[in-house]
Coordinates of C-alpha atoms in Angstrom, one line a residue:
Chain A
X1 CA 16.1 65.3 89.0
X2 CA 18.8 68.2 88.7
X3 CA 20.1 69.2 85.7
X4 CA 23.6 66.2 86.3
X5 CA 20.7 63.9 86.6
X6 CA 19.0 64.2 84.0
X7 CA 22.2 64.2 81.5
X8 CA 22.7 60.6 82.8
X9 CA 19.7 58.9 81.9
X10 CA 20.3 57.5 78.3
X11 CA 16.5 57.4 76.2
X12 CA 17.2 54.9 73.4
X13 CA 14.9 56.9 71.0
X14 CA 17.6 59.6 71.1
X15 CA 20.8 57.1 71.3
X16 CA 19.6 55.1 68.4
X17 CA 19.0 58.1 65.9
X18 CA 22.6 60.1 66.6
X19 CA 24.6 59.6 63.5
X20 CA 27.6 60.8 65.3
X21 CA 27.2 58.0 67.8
X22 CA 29.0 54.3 66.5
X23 CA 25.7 51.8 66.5
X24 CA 27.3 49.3 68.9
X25 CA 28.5 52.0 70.9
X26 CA 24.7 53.5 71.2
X27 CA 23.4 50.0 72.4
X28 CA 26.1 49.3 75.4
X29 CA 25.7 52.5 76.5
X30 CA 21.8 52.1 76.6
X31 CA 22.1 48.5 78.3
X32 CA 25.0 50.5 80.6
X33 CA 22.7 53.0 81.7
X34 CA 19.4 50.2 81.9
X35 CA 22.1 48.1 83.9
X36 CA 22.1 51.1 86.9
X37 CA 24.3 54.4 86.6
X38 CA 27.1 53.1 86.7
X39 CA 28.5 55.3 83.5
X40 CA 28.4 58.7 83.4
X41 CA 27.1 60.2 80.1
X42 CA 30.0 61.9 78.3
X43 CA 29.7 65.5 77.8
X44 CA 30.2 67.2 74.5
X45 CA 33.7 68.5 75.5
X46 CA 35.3 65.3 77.2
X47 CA 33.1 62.6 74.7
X48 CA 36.7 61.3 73.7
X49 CA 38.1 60.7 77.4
X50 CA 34.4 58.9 78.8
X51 CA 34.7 56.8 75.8
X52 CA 37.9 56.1 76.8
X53 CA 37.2 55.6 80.4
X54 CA 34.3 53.1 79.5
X55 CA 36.5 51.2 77.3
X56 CA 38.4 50.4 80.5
X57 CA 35.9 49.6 82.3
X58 CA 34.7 47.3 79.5
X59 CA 38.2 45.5 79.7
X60 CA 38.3 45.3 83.2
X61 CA 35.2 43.7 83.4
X62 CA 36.3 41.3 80.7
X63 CA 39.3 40.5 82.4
X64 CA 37.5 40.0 85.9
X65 CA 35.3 37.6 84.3
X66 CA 38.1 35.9 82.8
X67 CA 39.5 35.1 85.7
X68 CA 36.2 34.4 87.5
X69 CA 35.8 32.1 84.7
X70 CA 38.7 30.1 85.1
X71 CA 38.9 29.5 88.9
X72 CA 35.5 28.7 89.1
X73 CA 34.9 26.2 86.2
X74 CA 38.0 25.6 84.6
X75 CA 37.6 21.8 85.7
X76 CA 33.9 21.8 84.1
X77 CA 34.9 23.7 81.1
X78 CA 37.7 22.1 80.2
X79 CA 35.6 18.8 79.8
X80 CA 33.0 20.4 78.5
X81 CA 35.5 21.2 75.6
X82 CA 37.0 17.8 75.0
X83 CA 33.4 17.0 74.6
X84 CA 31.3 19.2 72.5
X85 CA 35.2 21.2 70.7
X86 CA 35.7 25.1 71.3
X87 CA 32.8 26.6 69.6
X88 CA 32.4 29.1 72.6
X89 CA 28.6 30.2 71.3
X90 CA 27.5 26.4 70.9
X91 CA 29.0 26.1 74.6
X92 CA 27.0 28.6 75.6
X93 CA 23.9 27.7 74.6
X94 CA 24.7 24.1 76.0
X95 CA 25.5 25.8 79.6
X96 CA 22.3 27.8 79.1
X97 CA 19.7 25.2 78.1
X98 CA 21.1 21.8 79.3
X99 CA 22.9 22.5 82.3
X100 CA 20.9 24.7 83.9
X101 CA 17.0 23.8 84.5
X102 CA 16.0 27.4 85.4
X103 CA 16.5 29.1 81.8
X104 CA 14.1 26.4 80.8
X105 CA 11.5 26.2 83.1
X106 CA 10.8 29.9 82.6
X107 CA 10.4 29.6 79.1
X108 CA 8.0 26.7 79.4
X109 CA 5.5 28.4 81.6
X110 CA 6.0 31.9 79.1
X111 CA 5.9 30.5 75.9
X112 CA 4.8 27.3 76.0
X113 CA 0.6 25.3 75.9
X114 CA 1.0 23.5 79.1
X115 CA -0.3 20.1 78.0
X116 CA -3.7 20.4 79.5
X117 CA -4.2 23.5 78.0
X118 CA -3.3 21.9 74.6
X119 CA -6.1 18.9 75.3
Chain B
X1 CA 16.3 72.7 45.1
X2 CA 18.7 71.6 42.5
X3 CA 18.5 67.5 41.6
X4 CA 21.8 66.8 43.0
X5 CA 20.5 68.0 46.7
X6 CA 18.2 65.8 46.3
X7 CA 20.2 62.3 46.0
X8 CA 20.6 60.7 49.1
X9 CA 24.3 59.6 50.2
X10 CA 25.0 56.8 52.0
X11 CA 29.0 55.5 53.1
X12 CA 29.8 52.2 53.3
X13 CA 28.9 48.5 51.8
X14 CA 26.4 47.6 55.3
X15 CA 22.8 47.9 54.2
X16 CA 23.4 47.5 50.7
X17 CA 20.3 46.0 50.1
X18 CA 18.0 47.2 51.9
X19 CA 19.4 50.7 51.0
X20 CA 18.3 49.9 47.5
X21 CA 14.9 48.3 48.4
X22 CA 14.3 52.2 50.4
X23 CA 15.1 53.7 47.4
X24 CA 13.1 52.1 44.9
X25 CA 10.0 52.3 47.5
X26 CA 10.3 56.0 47.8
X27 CA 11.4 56.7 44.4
X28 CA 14.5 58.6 45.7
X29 CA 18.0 58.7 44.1
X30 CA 20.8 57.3 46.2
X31 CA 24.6 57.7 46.4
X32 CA 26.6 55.0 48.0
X33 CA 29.8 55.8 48.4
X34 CA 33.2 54.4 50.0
X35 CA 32.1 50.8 49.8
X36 CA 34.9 48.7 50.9
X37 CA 37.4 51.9 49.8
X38 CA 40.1 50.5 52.7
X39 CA 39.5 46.8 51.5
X40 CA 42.3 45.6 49.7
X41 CA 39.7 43.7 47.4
X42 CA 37.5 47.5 47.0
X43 CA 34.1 48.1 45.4
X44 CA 31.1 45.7 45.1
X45 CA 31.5 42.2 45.1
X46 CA 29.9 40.2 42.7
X47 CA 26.8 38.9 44.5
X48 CA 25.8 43.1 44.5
X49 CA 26.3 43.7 41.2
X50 CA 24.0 40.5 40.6
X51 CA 21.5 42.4 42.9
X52 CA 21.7 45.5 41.5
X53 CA 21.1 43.5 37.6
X54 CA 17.8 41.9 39.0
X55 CA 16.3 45.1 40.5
X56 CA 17.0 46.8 36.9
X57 CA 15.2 43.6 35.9
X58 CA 12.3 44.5 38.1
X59 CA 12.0 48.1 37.4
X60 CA 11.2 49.8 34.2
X61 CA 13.6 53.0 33.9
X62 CA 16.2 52.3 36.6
X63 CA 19.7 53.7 36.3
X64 CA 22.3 52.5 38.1
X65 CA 25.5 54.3 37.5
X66 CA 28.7 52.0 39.1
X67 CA 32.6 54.6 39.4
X68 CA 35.1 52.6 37.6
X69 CA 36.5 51.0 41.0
X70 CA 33.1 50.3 42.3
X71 CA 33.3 52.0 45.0
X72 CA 30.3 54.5 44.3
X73 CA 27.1 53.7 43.0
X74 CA 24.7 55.9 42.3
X75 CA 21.2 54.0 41.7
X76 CA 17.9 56.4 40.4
X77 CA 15.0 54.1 40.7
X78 CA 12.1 53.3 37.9
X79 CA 8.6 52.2 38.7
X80 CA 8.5 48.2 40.1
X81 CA 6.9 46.3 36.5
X82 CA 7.6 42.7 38.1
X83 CA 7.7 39.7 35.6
X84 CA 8.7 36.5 34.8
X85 CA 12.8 36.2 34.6
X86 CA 14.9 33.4 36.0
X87 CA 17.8 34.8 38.0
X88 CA 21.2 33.0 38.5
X89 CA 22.9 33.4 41.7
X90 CA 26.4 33.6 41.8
X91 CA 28.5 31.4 43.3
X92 CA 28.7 30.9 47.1
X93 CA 25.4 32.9 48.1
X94 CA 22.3 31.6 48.8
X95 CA 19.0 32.4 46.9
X96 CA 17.6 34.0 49.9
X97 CA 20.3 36.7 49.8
X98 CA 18.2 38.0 46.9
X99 CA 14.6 36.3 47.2
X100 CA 14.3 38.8 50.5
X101 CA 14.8 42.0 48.5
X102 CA 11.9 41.0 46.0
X103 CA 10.0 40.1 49.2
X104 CA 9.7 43.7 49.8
X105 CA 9.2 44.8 46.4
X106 CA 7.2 42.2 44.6
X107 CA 3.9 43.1 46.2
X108 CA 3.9 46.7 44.7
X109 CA 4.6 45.7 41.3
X110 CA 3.1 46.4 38.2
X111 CA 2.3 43.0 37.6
X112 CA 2.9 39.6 39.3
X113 CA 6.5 38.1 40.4
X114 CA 7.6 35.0 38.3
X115 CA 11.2 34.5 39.6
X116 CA 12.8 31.2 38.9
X117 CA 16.7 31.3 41.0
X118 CA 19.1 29.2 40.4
X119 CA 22.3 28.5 42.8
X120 CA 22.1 27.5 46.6
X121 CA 19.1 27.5 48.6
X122 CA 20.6 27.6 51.6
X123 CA 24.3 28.6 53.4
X124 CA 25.3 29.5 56.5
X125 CA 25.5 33.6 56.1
X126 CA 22.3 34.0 55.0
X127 CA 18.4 32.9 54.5
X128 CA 17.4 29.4 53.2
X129 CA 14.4 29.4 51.1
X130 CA 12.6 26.9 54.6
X131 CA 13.1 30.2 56.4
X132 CA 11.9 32.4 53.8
X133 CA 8.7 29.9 53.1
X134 CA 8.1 29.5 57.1
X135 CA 9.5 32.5 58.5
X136 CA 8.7 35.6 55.8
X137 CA 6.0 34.8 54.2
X138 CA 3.5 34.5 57.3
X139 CA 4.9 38.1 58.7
X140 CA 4.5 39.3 54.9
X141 CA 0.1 37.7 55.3
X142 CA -0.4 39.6 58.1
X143 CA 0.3 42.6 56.6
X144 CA -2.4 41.9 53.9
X145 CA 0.0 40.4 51.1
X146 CA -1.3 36.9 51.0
X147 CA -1.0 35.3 47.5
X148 CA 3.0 34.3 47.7
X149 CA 4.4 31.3 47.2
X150 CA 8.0 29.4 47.3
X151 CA 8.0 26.7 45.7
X152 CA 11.5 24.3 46.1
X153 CA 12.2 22.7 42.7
X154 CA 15.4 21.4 43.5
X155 CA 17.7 21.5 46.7
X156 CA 21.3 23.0 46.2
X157 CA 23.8 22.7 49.0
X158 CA 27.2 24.4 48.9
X159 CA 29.9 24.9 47.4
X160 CA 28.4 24.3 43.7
X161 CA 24.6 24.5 44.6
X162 CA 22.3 23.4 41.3
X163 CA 19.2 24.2 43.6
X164 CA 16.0 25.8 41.8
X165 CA 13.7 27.8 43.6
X166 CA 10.4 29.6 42.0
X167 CA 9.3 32.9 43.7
X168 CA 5.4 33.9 42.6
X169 CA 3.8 36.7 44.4
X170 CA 0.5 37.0 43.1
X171 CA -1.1 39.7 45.5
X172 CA -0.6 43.1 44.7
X173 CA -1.9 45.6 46.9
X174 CA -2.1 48.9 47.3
X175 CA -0.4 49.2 50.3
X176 CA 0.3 47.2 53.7
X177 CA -2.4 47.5 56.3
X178 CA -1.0 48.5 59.8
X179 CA -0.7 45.6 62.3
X180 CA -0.8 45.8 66.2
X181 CA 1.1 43.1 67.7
X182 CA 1.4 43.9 71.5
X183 CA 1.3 40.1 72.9
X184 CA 3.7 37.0 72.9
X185 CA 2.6 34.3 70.8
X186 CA 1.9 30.8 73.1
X187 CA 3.6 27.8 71.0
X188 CA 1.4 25.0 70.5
X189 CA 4.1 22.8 68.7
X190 CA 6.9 22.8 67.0
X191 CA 7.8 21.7 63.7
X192 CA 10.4 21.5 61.3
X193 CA 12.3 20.4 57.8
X194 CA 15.5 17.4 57.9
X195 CA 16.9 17.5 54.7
X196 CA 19.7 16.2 53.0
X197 CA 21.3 15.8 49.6
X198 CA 23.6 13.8 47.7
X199 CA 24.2 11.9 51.1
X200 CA 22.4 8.6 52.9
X201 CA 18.6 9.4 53.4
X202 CA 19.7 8.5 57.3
X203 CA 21.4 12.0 57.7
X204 CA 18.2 13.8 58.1
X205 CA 16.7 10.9 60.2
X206 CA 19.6 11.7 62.8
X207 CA 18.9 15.0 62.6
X208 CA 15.3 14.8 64.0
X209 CA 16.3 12.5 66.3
X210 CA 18.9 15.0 67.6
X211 CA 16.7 17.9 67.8
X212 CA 14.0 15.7 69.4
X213 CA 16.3 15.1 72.3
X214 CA 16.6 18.6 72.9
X215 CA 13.1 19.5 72.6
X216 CA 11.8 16.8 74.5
X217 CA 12.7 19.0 77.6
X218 CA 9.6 21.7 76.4
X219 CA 7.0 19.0 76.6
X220 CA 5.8 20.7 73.3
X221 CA 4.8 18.2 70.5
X222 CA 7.6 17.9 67.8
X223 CA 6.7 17.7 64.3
X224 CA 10.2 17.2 62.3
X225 CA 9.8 16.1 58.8
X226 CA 12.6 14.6 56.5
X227 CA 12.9 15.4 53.0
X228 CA 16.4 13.3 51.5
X229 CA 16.3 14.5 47.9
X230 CA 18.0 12.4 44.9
X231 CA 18.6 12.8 41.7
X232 CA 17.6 16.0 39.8
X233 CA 16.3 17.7 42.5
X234 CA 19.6 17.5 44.9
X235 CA 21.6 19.8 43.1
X236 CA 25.2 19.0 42.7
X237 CA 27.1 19.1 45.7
X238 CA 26.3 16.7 49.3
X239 CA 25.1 18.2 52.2
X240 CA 21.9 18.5 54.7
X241 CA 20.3 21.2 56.9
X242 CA 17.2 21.6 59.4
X243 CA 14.9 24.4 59.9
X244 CA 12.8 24.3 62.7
X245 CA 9.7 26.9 63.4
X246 CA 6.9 27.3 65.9
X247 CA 3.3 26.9 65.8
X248 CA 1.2 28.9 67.3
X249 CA -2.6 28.9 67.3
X250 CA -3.4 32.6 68.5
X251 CA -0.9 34.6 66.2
X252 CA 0.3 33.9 63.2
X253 CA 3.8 34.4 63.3
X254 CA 6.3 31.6 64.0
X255 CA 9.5 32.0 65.3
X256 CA 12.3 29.9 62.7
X257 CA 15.8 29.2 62.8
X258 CA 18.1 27.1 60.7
X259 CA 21.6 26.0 59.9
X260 CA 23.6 23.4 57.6
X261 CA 26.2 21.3 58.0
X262 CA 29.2 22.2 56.8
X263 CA 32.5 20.1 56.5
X264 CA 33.7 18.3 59.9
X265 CA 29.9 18.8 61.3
X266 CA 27.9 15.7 62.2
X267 CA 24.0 15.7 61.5
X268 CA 23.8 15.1 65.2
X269 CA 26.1 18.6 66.2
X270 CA 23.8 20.4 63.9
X271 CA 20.7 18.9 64.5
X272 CA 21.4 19.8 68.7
X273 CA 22.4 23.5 67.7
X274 CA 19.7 24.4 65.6
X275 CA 17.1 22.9 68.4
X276 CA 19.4 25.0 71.3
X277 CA 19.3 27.9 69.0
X278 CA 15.7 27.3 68.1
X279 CA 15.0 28.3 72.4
X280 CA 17.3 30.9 72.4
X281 CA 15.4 32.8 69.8
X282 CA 12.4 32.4 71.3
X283 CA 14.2 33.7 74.9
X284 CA 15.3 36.4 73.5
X285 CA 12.7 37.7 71.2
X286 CA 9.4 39.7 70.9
X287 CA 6.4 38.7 69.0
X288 CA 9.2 38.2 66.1
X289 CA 12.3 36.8 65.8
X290 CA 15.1 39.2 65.0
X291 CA 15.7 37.4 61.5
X292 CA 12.2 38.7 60.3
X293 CA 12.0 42.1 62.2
X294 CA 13.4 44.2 59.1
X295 CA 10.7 42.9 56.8
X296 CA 8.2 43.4 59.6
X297 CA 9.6 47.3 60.1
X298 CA 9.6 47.8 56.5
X299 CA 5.9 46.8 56.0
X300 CA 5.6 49.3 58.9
X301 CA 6.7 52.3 57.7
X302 CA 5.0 52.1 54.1
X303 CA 2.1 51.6 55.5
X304 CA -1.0 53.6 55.7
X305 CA -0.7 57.1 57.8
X306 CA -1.9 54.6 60.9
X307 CA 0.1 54.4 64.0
X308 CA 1.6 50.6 63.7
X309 CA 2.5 48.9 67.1
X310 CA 5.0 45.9 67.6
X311 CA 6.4 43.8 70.8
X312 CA 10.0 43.5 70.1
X313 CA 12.7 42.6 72.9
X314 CA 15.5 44.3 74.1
X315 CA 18.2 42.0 73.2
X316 CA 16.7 42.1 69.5
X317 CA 18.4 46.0 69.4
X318 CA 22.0 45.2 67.5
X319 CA 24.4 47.1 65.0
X320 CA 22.6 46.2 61.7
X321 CA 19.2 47.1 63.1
X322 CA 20.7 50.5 64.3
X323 CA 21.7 51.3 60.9
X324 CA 18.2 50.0 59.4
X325 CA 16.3 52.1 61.4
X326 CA 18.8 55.3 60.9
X327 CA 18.9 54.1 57.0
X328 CA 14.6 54.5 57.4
X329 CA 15.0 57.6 58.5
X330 CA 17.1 59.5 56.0
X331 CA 15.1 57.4 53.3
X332 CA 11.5 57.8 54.8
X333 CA 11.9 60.6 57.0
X334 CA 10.0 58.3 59.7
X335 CA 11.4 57.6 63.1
X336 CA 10.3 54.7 65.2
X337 CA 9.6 55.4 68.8
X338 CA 10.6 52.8 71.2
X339 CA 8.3 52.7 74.7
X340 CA 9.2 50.0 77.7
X341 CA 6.4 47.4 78.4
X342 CA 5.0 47.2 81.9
X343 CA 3.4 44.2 81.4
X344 CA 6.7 42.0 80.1
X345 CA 10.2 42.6 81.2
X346 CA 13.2 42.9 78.6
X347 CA 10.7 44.3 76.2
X348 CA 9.6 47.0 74.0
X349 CA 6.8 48.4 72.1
X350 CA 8.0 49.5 68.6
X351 CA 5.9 52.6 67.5
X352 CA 5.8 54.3 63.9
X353 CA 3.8 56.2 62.1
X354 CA 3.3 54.8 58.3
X355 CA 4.1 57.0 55.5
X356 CA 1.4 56.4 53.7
X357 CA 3.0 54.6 50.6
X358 CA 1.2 54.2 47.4
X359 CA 1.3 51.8 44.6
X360 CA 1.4 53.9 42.0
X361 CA 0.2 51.4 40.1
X362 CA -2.8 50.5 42.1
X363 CA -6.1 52.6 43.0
X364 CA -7.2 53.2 46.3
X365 CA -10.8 53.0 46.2

């Protein structure tokens, strides 16, 4: 690794103990850099423009999901929300455990005594 | 050194009790200052000044100096003495805001907890005494304090609570033993508490039944039991609430999660989200859920001068655990070192060296 490198890669020991760094702000740009180098680190002279850089990024993204969101599933959604109301996390974990099979069936054969197992 | 270098500041109202809980385990003064200074309601809210009355309880020689705003405390810690004392919760937080602190305290003591608290025993912000029993107190045996028990007198539901619950701790040890947990736990079954008070006995049957629909999915026997209080023993005001947990045969920690219902919520609504959130915590945790990693960490660091080991997972990393383990570290001076797992993905193996707490009033043979 050269020395541009190596200031990328962001070790969690160090992130996690900076008191100069905001806690949430240490985790995202953790899961940023475990994600793939997509995000720079900031150097110590222009920390105030990469923050403000990655906050763009952040809303980009946002909004790009946003509208992923609603052309893709607005239909679904919407009945989803006339069923269960707007509680987005409830939702969530409805889309996560109950719609899709996948989420579950790799918790089963993780976490779970497969019934023969259990006799 | 002069004393005032040696206080310890802290800024801000997060941490507030486990700031205090550090400080009366190291026997270090503490400054906390600016706490809620931009709020237009500033200083301490009730439910910390009801904290910071049962630690003086607790502790023989504690000072707690409070600014006239309450926006600075300044808390010098005495030795833990323990007792028996019957605490009243304010209004609108559960007993488990305060059960958890003695948790962490009680098994250092002097002599043995007796804590009888009064108010709600569960709410939606934070622990119900079925987490605390099924949740805590396991983690809390495995790091050698075993004689605890939480005993439910009386159910309180919000907003006016009348609940009862009686904290003993009866072990007191010298200090924790160190614990290497480096495995996932495999869950046997699952089981879990209905209850409901002041309203039909049917609420918590529709409640199981909910959860069970969920759970069927796992193949995993489901053990739900109901408890619909009346009379006395369901406090004053209706409600109803489920806690579910794991069983598992190889380790004995069990992942736990709960909620209530609260107005406009059917038993069914809640009885689906706890059982959804119930597999989202297991998906998303290490050999502990998030809600019980803090005790876990704690019991860590005052442990013997042992290397301690823990599999945690990634997504259990948030804001409040940042500023526990940064909180640690100015208290303790320990740092936790955080190494990726080959053998599981998303997770991590949560290193620290203890500090080597004593008991001071305890011999170490």
């Amino acid at each position: 690794l050269n020395s541009n490198e190596a200031k990328k890669t962001w070790d969690i020991n160090k992130l996690l103990y900076m008191d100069n760094i905001d806690p949430n702000d240490a985790i995202s740009r953790w899961k940023k850099e475990e994600e793939g180098p997509v995000y720079s680190s900031p150097n110590e002279d222009g920390d105030a423009d990469e923050k403000e850089n990655y906050r763009e990024d952040q809303d980009s993204e946002e909004n790009d999901n946003f509208f992923v969101k609603k052309d893709i599933s607005g239909n679904f959604k919407q009945s989803h929300e006339v069923l269960y109301g707007n509680d987005t996390s409830a939702n969530k974990l409805r889309d996560k455990w109950l719609v899709d099979n996948s989420a579950l069936g790799r918790l089963k054969s993780r976490f779970f005594v497969s019934p023969k197992q259990r006799l | 050194m002069s004393a005032r270098s040696k206080i310890i500041t802290f800024q801000g109202h997060e941490n507030f009790r486990n700031r205090l809980v550090f400080a009366t385990l190291s026997g270090k003064t503490i400054k906390i200052e600016k706490i809620r200074s931009d709020d237009l309601n500033p200083g301490l809210r009730d439910y910390e000044i009801s904290l910071l009355r049962l630690i003086e309880n607790v502790t023989n020689g504690s000072v707690i100096e409070i600014s006239y705003t309450g926006t600075t405390v300044i808390y010098r810690p005495g030795l833990i003495i323990g007792g028996d004392f019957v605490h009243q919760c304010p209004d609108g937080i559960a007993c488990g805001y305060f059960i958890e602190p003695m948790l962490c305290l009680a098994p250092f003591s002097k002599k043995k907890f007796s804590i009888l608290f009064k108010g709600l025993t569960a709410s939606k912000e934070h622990a119900g005494v079925d987490f605390i029993k099924w949740g805590l107190l396991p983690v809390m045996e495995k790091f050698g304090v075993r004689e605890v028990e939480l005993h439910t007198l009386k159910r309180g539901s919000p907003p006016q609570g009348g609940g009862e619950v009686h904290l003993i701790v009866n072990s007191l040890i010298p200090q924790p033993v160190t614990i290497h947990v480096l495995d996932y736990q495999k869950i046997s079954s699952i089981r879990g508490v209905a209850y409901c008070t002041r309203v039909s006995p049917s609420v918590a049957n529709r409640l199981v039944d909910s959860a069970r629909s969920v759970l069927k999915a796992t193949n995993c026997e489901v053990n739900i039991t109901t408890d619909a209080c009346r009379g006395e023993i369901a406090g004053k005001s209706p409600g109803f609430g489920l806690t579910l947990f794991t069983e598992s045969k190889k380790i004995p920690f069990r992942y736990v999660v709960e909620d209530i219902g609260t107005g406009g919520e059917t038993p069914e609504d809640v009885g689906e989200c706890v059982a959804l959130s119930l597999l989202e915590q297991i998906d998303t945790s290490g050999c502990l859920g998030r809600n019980q990693l803090e005790l876990a960490f704690l019991y860590m660091v005052i442990g013997k001068e042992d290397i301690g080991r823990l599999l945690i997972n990634k997504a259990q990393f948030d804001e409040q655990l940042v500023l526990f383990l940064r909180d640690i570290r100015t208290v303790f001076g320990t740092k936790f070192y955080f190494k990726q797992s080959d053998e599981f993905q998303n997770s991590m193996y949560a290193t620290v060296k203890g500090t080597g707490f004593i008991n001071t009033s305890k011999k170490i043979a």
